[in-house]
C-alpha cells in the first residue's frame, strides 16, 4: 500500500509498504482523509520525544472498515471515526478512570503507525460509526474538535462570559466555536495571521491582530475595564503567556492548552494578587470524543471552513511545506490516497 513516511528530521518519503496485519480485536481501516496537526510538525522537525523513524504519522483521520473479526457493533464497509488514544489500562491513573492522561499514553500516528497511508490497523474499541450526516472530510477533524470540547468542559465558562482566546489556529478556532455553544457572550481571539483572523471573523469572533493591537486593551474595553472571564492560551509563546495574565479579570480562569516549545516565565505574583486560577488540559476523554461525533452529526458545529487544502498523499511533502510556511494561508490540510 501507499504510505507517507517520516524517515527522520525533515525527511519525508512516499513509498510502497507492506499491508498492516491485524491482530485479535483490531480492524483494518481504509483511510478517507487524514489531517496534519502541530504534533506531526513537531515530529517532522525531529523534536518529538517519542516518535521514532520510520513512522507513518497521522492521528486525525477518518476511514471505512475493510476487514474486521466478529463484532456486535461494526462491520466491513462501515464509515468510522478513529480515537487515536491508546491507554495502558494498568497504571494508577488509568485505574482511577483518567485513561486520557494515562502514565503510558500512546497515540496512533505517533507511537505506532497512523493515518498518512491507504490502510491502517486500529483497535476495534477505538472505532466509532460515523453519522450519515458527517462527511469523511469533516470527520478527520473530530479529534481536534474533541480537544476543544474537553478544554471548554474543563473550564469554568458560564453563560454570558467574555472569553479571550490567544491563537487562532485550528485548536483556538474550535475552542471559540465550542465556547459560543457553551454560552459565551463574546469571543475575542488574537493571531498574527490575517488569513486566520479573517476566518475567525467568519465564525463571529472579534478578531485582533496581535502585531497591530493589544489584546489586553481590547479585553478590558469589552468588559467595562474588568477583563475576560476565561482566557484560553492556544498560541504557546512568551508574549501570550504574559497576555493571559493581563487580559483576565480578578478571580478569572486561565486555561493553558498550548504545548510550549520552550517553558515560559509565568508571573505568579500578578496571579496571586488577583486570585487568578490556572487550569491545564490534555487531549480528551472517550466521552468528549463521543460528544464531538454527536455535535458534528447534529450539525451543531461546522468545521468545513477550517479545511484549507485537500492533497493527494503523493503531495505528502508539499503538505508539510505549506504548514511550515507561515504565509501560506493554510489551516487544516488533509491527505487522501
Ligand atoms: N492540550 C492539548 O491536548 C493539545 C491538543 C492539540 C494541540 N495543543 C497545542 O495547542 C496549540 C495550538 O494548536 P494548533 O494546532 O491550533 O496550532 P497552530 O500553530 O496552528 O496555532 C497557533 C496560532 O497561534 C498564533 N500565534 C503565534 N504568535 C501569536 C501571538 N503572539 N499572539 C496571538 N497568536 C499568535 C499562530 O499564528 C497560530 O495561528 C499548540 O501549542 C499545540 O501544541 C494542545
Ligand atoms: Zn493533533
Ligand atoms: Zn495507563
JSON list of C-alpha atoms and ligand atoms in Angstrom, two decimals, residues 37-39 42 60 107 143-144 147 150-151 165-173 190-193 196 208 210-211 233-237 239-240 243 256-261 281-284 323 326 331-332, ligand 1:
[
{"chain": "A", "resi": 37, "resn": "UNK", "atom": "CA", "xyz": [-1.55, 18.55, 13.19]},
{"chain": "A", "resi": 38, "resn": "UNK", "atom": "CA", "xyz": [1.04, 20.65, 15.05]},
{"chain": "A", "resi": 39, "resn": "UNK", "atom": "CA", "xyz": [2.28, 17.44, 16.66]},
{"chain": "A", "resi": 42, "resn": "UNK", "atom": "CA", "xyz": [6.97, 18.59, 15.74]},
{"chain": "A", "resi": 60, "resn": "UNK", "atom": "CA", "xyz": [-6.51, 12.88, 12.93]},
{"chain": "A", "resi": 107, "resn": "UNK", "atom": "CA", "xyz": [-1.12, 7.67, 20.13]},
{"chain": "A", "resi": 143, "resn": "UNK", "atom": "CA", "xyz": [-10.02, 14.60, 17.03]},
{"chain": "A", "resi": 144, "resn": "UNK", "atom": "CA", "xyz": [-9.16, 18.32, 17.33]},
{"chain": "A", "resi": 147, "resn": "UNK", "atom": "CA", "xyz": [-9.71, 18.57, 22.21]},
{"chain": "A", "resi": 150, "resn": "UNK", "atom": "CA", "xyz": [-12.57, 18.73, 26.51]},
{"chain": "A", "resi": 151, "resn": "UNK", "atom": "CA", "xyz": [-10.96, 22.15, 27.02]},
{"chain": "A", "resi": 165, "resn": "UNK", "atom": "CA", "xyz": [-8.52, 33.10, 23.02]},
{"chain": "A", "resi": 166, "resn": "UNK", "atom": "CA", "xyz": [-4.83, 33.66, 22.27]},
{"chain": "A", "resi": 167, "resn": "UNK", "atom": "CA", "xyz": [-4.08, 31.96, 18.93]},
{"chain": "A", "resi": 168, "resn": "UNK", "atom": "CA", "xyz": [-6.49, 31.34, 16.03]},
{"chain": "A", "resi": 169, "resn": "UNK", "atom": "CA", "xyz": [-5.04, 28.05, 14.80]},
{"chain": "A", "resi": 170, "resn": "UNK", "atom": "CA", "xyz": [-7.38, 25.07, 14.35]},
{"chain": "A", "resi": 171, "resn": "UNK", "atom": "CA", "xyz": [-7.47, 24.43, 18.11]},
{"chain": "A", "resi": 172, "resn": "UNK", "atom": "CA", "xyz": [-8.08, 28.08, 19.05]},
{"chain": "A", "resi": 173, "resn": "UNK", "atom": "CA", "xyz": [-10.89, 28.45, 16.49]},
{"chain": "A", "resi": 190, "resn": "UNK", "atom": "CA", "xyz": [-5.89, 37.08, 18.58]},
{"chain": "A", "resi": 191, "resn": "UNK", "atom": "CA", "xyz": [-3.42, 35.88, 15.98]},
{"chain": "A", "resi": 192, "resn": "UNK", "atom": "CA", "xyz": [-0.66, 37.27, 13.78]},
{"chain": "A", "resi": 193, "resn": "UNK", "atom": "CA", "xyz": [-2.07, 35.83, 10.53]},
{"chain": "A", "resi": 196, "resn": "UNK", "atom": "CA", "xyz": [-6.63, 33.15, 10.22]},
{"chain": "A", "resi": 208, "resn": "UNK", "atom": "CA", "xyz": [-7.45, 41.08, 16.99]},
{"chain": "A", "resi": 210, "resn": "UNK", "atom": "CA", "xyz": [-1.56, 40.83, 17.85]},
{"chain": "A", "resi": 211, "resn": "UNK", "atom": "CA", "xyz": [1.03, 42.70, 15.75]},
{"chain": "A", "resi": 233, "resn": "UNK", "atom": "CA", "xyz": [-3.93, 30.21, 25.82]},
{"chain": "A", "resi": 234, "resn": "UNK", "atom": "CA", "xyz": [-3.56, 28.40, 22.49]},
{"chain": "A", "resi": 235, "resn": "UNK", "atom": "CA", "xyz": [-0.56, 30.11, 20.84]},
{"chain": "A", "resi": 236, "resn": "UNK", "atom": "CA", "xyz": [2.24, 28.88, 23.09]},
{"chain": "A", "resi": 237, "resn": "UNK", "atom": "CA", "xyz": [4.81, 31.64, 23.36]},
{"chain": "A", "resi": 239, "resn": "UNK", "atom": "CA", "xyz": [4.06, 37.01, 24.59]},
{"chain": "A", "resi": 240, "resn": "UNK", "atom": "CA", "xyz": [0.79, 35.12, 25.01]},
{"chain": "A", "resi": 243, "resn": "UNK", "atom": "CA", "xyz": [-1.08, 38.40, 27.97]},
{"chain": "A", "resi": 256, "resn": "UNK", "atom": "CA", "xyz": [-3.46, 26.65, 29.18]},
{"chain": "A", "resi": 257, "resn": "UNK", "atom": "CA", "xyz": [-3.95, 24.44, 26.14]},
{"chain": "A", "resi": 258, "resn": "UNK", "atom": "CA", "xyz": [-0.61, 25.15, 24.42]},
{"chain": "A", "resi": 259, "resn": "UNK", "atom": "CA", "xyz": [2.33, 22.81, 24.44]},
{"chain": "A", "resi": 260, "resn": "UNK", "atom": "CA", "xyz": [5.23, 25.25, 24.82]},
{"chain": "A", "resi": 261, "resn": "UNK", "atom": "CA", "xyz": [8.36, 24.54, 22.79]},
{"chain": "A", "resi": 281, "resn": "UNK", "atom": "CA", "xyz": [-5.82, 20.45, 29.64]},
{"chain": "A", "resi": 282, "resn": "UNK", "atom": "CA", "xyz": [-4.58, 17.40, 27.75]},
{"chain": "A", "resi": 283, "resn": "UNK", "atom": "CA", "xyz": [-6.28, 15.71, 24.79]},
{"chain": "A", "resi": 284, "resn": "UNK", "atom": "CA", "xyz": [-9.81, 14.42, 25.60]},
{"chain": "A", "resi": 323, "resn": "UNK", "atom": "CA", "xyz": [2.16, 24.05, 7.10]},
{"chain": "A", "resi": 326, "resn": "UNK", "atom": "CA", "xyz": [3.52, 30.90, 7.88]},
{"chain": "A", "resi": 331, "resn": "UNK", "atom": "CA", "xyz": [-5.28, 25.93, 8.29]},
{"chain": "A", "resi": 332, "resn": "UNK", "atom": "CA", "xyz": [-6.17, 22.22, 8.27]},
{"chain": "B", "resi": 1, "resn": "LIG", "atom": "N1", "xyz": [-3.71, 20.34, 25.27]},
{"chain": "B", "resi": 1, "resn": "LIG", "atom": "C1", "xyz": [-3.80, 19.51, 24.25]},
{"chain": "B", "resi": 1, "resn": "LIG", "atom": "O1", "xyz": [-4.16, 18.34, 24.39]},
{"chain": "B", "resi": 1, "resn": "LIG", "atom": "C2", "xyz": [-3.47, 19.99, 22.88]},
{"chain": "B", "resi": 1, "resn": "LIG", "atom": "C3", "xyz": [-4.00, 19.35, 21.76]},
{"chain": "B", "resi": 1, "resn": "LIG", "atom": "C4", "xyz": [-3.70, 19.87, 20.49]},
{"chain": "B", "resi": 1, "resn": "LIG", "atom": "C5", "xyz": [-2.87, 20.98, 20.37]},
{"chain": "B", "resi": 1, "resn": "LIG", "atom": "N2", "xyz": [-2.35, 21.54, 21.50]},
{"chain": "B", "resi": 1, "resn": "LIG", "atom": "C6", "xyz": [-1.49, 22.73, 21.44]},
{"chain": "B", "resi": 1, "resn": "LIG", "atom": "O2", "xyz": [-2.33, 23.85, 21.21]},
{"chain": "B", "resi": 1, "resn": "LIG", "atom": "C7", "xyz": [-1.60, 24.83, 20.49]},
{"chain": "B", "resi": 1, "resn": "LIG", "atom": "C8", "xyz": [-2.38, 25.26, 19.26]},
{"chain": "B", "resi": 1, "resn": "LIG", "atom": "O3", "xyz": [-2.55, 24.18, 18.35]},
{"chain": "B", "resi": 1, "resn": "LIG", "atom": "P1", "xyz": [-2.88, 24.49, 16.81]},
{"chain": "B", "resi": 1, "resn": "LIG", "atom": "O4", "xyz": [-2.91, 23.18, 16.13]},
{"chain": "B", "resi": 1, "resn": "LIG", "atom": "O5", "xyz": [-4.06, 25.40, 16.71]},
{"chain": "B", "resi": 1, "resn": "LIG", "atom": "O6", "xyz": [-1.50, 25.24, 16.43]},
{"chain": "B", "resi": 1, "resn": "LIG", "atom": "P2", "xyz": [-1.18, 26.44, 15.45]},
{"chain": "B", "resi": 1, "resn": "LIG", "atom": "O7", "xyz": [0.30, 26.61, 15.49]},
{"chain": "B", "resi": 1, "resn": "LIG", "atom": "O8", "xyz": [-1.85, 26.23, 14.14]},
{"chain": "B", "resi": 1, "resn": "LIG", "atom": "O9", "xyz": [-1.88, 27.71, 16.16]},
{"chain": "B", "resi": 1, "resn": "LIG", "atom": "C9", "xyz": [-1.21, 28.64, 16.96]},
{"chain": "B", "resi": 1, "resn": "LIG", "atom": "C10", "xyz": [-1.59, 30.00, 16.45]},
{"chain": "B", "resi": 1, "resn": "LIG", "atom": "O10", "xyz": [-1.01, 30.98, 17.32]},
{"chain": "B", "resi": 1, "resn": "LIG", "atom": "C11", "xyz": [-0.68, 32.09, 16.51]},
{"chain": "B", "resi": 1, "resn": "LIG", "atom": "N3", "xyz": [0.22, 32.99, 17.21]},
{"chain": "B", "resi": 1, "resn": "LIG", "atom": "C12", "xyz": [1.57, 33.00, 17.21]},
{"chain": "B", "resi": 1, "resn": "LIG", "atom": "N4", "xyz": [2.03, 34.04, 17.95]},
{"chain": "B", "resi": 1, "resn": "LIG", "atom": "C13", "xyz": [0.94, 34.66, 18.43]},
{"chain": "B", "resi": 1, "resn": "LIG", "atom": "C14", "xyz": [0.76, 35.81, 19.26]},
{"chain": "B", "resi": 1, "resn": "LIG", "atom": "N5", "xyz": [1.79, 36.46, 19.76]},
{"chain": "B", "resi": 1, "resn": "LIG", "atom": "N6", "xyz": [-0.49, 36.19, 19.55]},
{"chain": "B", "resi": 1, "resn": "LIG", "atom": "C15", "xyz": [-1.56, 35.51, 19.05]},
{"chain": "B", "resi": 1, "resn": "LIG", "atom": "N7", "xyz": [-1.45, 34.42, 18.26]},
{"chain": "B", "resi": 1, "resn": "LIG", "atom": "C16", "xyz": [-0.20, 34.01, 17.97]},
{"chain": "B", "resi": 1, "resn": "LIG", "atom": "C17", "xyz": [-0.11, 31.47, 15.25]},
{"chain": "B", "resi": 1, "resn": "LIG", "atom": "O11", "xyz": [-0.12, 32.37, 14.18]},
{"chain": "B", "resi": 1, "resn": "LIG", "atom": "C18", "xyz": [-1.06, 30.29, 15.04]},
{"chain": "B", "resi": 1, "resn": "LIG", "atom": "O12", "xyz": [-2.14, 30.62, 14.19]},
{"chain": "B", "resi": 1, "resn": "LIG", "atom": "C19", "xyz": [-0.23, 24.21, 20.18]},
{"chain": "B", "resi": 1, "resn": "LIG", "atom": "O13", "xyz": [0.68, 24.63, 21.18]},
{"chain": "B", "resi": 1, "resn": "LIG", "atom": "C20", "xyz": [-0.50, 22.74, 20.31]},
{"chain": "B", "resi": 1, "resn": "LIG", "atom": "O14", "xyz": [0.68, 22.02, 20.63]},
{"chain": "B", "resi": 1, "resn": "LIG", "atom": "C21", "xyz": [-2.63, 21.08, 22.73]}
]
